[in-house]
Amino acid sequence: MPSFVSVAVPVPLLPALTYALPPGAVAPVGSRVLVPVGARLLTGCVLDVRDALDEADGPRADQVKPVAEVIDETPLLTPELVALARWVADYYLCGVGDAISVAMPPFSWIESEPAYRATGGVPGVDADGVRAAVLRALEDGAVVRRSALLPRVAAAAGVPPEDVRRALRALLRDGRVDAVRELQGRAFGFKTTRAAAATPAGLDAVEDGTLTDRQRAALRWLAGEPRGATLVDLEHDGVSRAVVGGLVKRGLVTLVDWRVERDPFEGAAALQDEGREAAKARVALTGEQADALATLGEMAGAGAFGVALLHGVTGSGKTEVYRRLAQQVCAAGRRVLMLVPEIALTPAVAATLRHTFGDRVAIQHSALSEGERHDQWHRIRRGEVDVVVGTRSAVFAPVGRLGLVIVDEEHDTSYKQEDAPRYHGRDVAIVRAQRAGALVVLGSATPALESFQNAQRGRYRLVAMRRRVADRPLAAVTLVNMRDEFADGGPDVVISRALHEGIAARLSRGEQAVVLLNRRGFAASIFCRACGASLDCPNCSVSLTYHRRAHRARCHYCDHAADVPRACPACGGEMLEYQGVGTERVEADLVERFPGVRVARVDRDTVRRRGEVTRVLDRFARRELDVLVGTQMIAKGHDFPAVTLVGVISADVGLGLADFRAGERTFQLLTQVAGRAGRGEVAGEAIVQTLCPEHYSIRLATTQDYDAFFAREMLVRNAMRYPPADALVNVVVRDADLPAALTAARRIAAEVRRRGEGRGVRVVGPAPAPLSRLRGESRAQFFAKGSDRHALRAAVRDAVAAFPALRRQVTVDVDPLSVL
Ligand code: ADP
Ligand code: ZN
């Protein structure tokens, strides 16, 4: 008779905890239980069931606390997913509860908490004091959650919660009280969000002297948003609800309820049509597509684990290969998981699969409401779904009989989670497929160096598609040296002559253009011409970015926002200057240069309005817009056939970062964005503006020569022993000031060195992190490197564990993507 369970609770950094099962209780692996943790009762997930304690459990059996309640008699998480989450915790050095949390559907923690309801009648003479107090708390049909009920009754009756729990159990047994759970079948109405819009009177009142500055600023803001803006967005830009309320009272602003889009397909009609067209056309595969499909189909048919890297240039038709392969796998009775970087940005892929597989497709991504994700998760869990398309966390979707995992744009940084658990969706996908005996297809035009190296070494099967469909040429890329432009046109030039002419030509021909600048806002910094001081974030070691429309100076790291001062805070001088260009400035410049141009911007500022990206991309697809300006978001896998020109404003924006992946990111970004041009009948062109045309990342992106880039970049990685030459762990230690952070980091680093000695583990640092202050904390950093991953992780894990008092200040990132 198993009598002990290890349980993962969603508390950061906590290891698995051991509890005793009450006699007769059954709690299989993957089921949820309520367990006492300190003074709280938490939902946990059973990791393991055992007959006896062992040494690792520490306390003796009589000290192990009992499970308070078993929530699921049958597992919620499959044993396969429990094992995967345990692997994640072990590999990424995080708490097992952190890892289990990402695998759990929404509402599993909180909503699973039982609530109680009296079955009728009022407290009778038969109820003792505590029971009567429980019943009183449930008077008038009240439904009260356990976490609220226990303390409330305990306080009212003046007894410890233990007594309340006992009374509750007695009442449940006697049928005086019912436990209700709101786990499934919850009805979710349309979600709405409050928005404000200026009235005509409000538009006239922008200069009204009787208004406060803040009210005028709010009206100006709204004047630029004819449809209005949500209160959340307004608040984000410093317009408080009180200010909006004041304007509503004066009739200058009205409030409306916007429906929040929950269906990624809703509002994306044109993109969906495109998906339908692509699916319906039953196009004859190109020779390369057919070869790729044959190879991949054979691998999938083997029914064993394998990894293929589908290295296909932009526009080579990878989506169609995925689609047909998925069909084959489903026809053979197995299921498919497809990961994409961001569904809102690549709706055509999802739409294509949706069209092929109908409602046997489930979509999982962060823009869905919790309710929708919950419902989708349970559909998948019940086996009603053959194909799951989702972003990073969908790698934990409860798909059974997994036969194929596709990771589209496998190089994309959004696969890496930057909070605990710091997992990489692609790498977890590979581990999952290995255990399921499934095929993994990693697709990209610009594979991560790690993936390409694995392919070169024969660990992955390399499947190449070197030509675009219909023999369309890749975009011809021209470099513009901005030094020449500045010399001729002054330092304020944003758009070069070549790009200006290129755009003008597209506009006159009714074609479309995409303009990339990987920096949002209007100006990168604000500085004083008199004293040279720049406006910096009070919490982070970066300068504030100027956002013109919101008229705010914002930190892109901590979201601190301030009004833009009229005078320099340091010297009082009034010669404040804006330096460095952002997307908002590019948009303004285009409107000024090309009157009447229909331009829209896509970056994190515009995305904050829910559904906005989808709306903009949809309008662009319908050719209601001429130019799309944006950050790397517009570089992702979009397929807009009428785009014949791609402009890049500052190709070197990312090269200055103190990050060993800067060159790789730049090459990928430029290659990907150039890949947006010329996907239709008319050939495409890219014009890339840069201050360093000689840099190999930029030079090789112009020829889109991945192989040459790989060879060149690997020279650097090998020389510096950076991934993929060596495995890397980034350890960041935070403290109130930098000396304290450095001291703590030195102690841990020394311990890593000591434990890694003789096992090939090397430590670089500690040193101040490139972002030496972030969100009000100072940061010191060191790297641990080594070729033996196991030894490397063990050394870091044990070293960090040796300083429990520092644990909350330490961030451990295994296989980091960003080391700022
Ligand atoms: P990638 O993801 O490789 O950049 P896509 O999958 O987006 O490329 O395909 C590019 C375009 O080519 C899409 O519009 C797609 O519908 C179209 N396409 C794909 N395969 C074929 C084919 N065999 N014949 C004609 N057009 C195709
Ligand atoms: Zn900041």
PDB file of C-alpha atoms and ligand atoms in Angstrom, residues 537 540 555 558, ligand 2:
ATOM      1  CA  CYS A 537      16.150  55.743 -15.744  1.00  0.00           C
ATOM      2  CA  CYS A 540      18.195  50.986 -14.472  1.00  0.00           C
ATOM      3  CA  CYS A 555      12.513  52.984 -19.707  1.00  0.00           C
ATOM      4  CA  CYS A 558      11.402  48.538 -16.133  1.00  0.00           C
TER       5      CYS A 558
HETATM    6 ZN    ZN B   2      14.302  51.308 -15.856  1.00  0.00          ZN
END
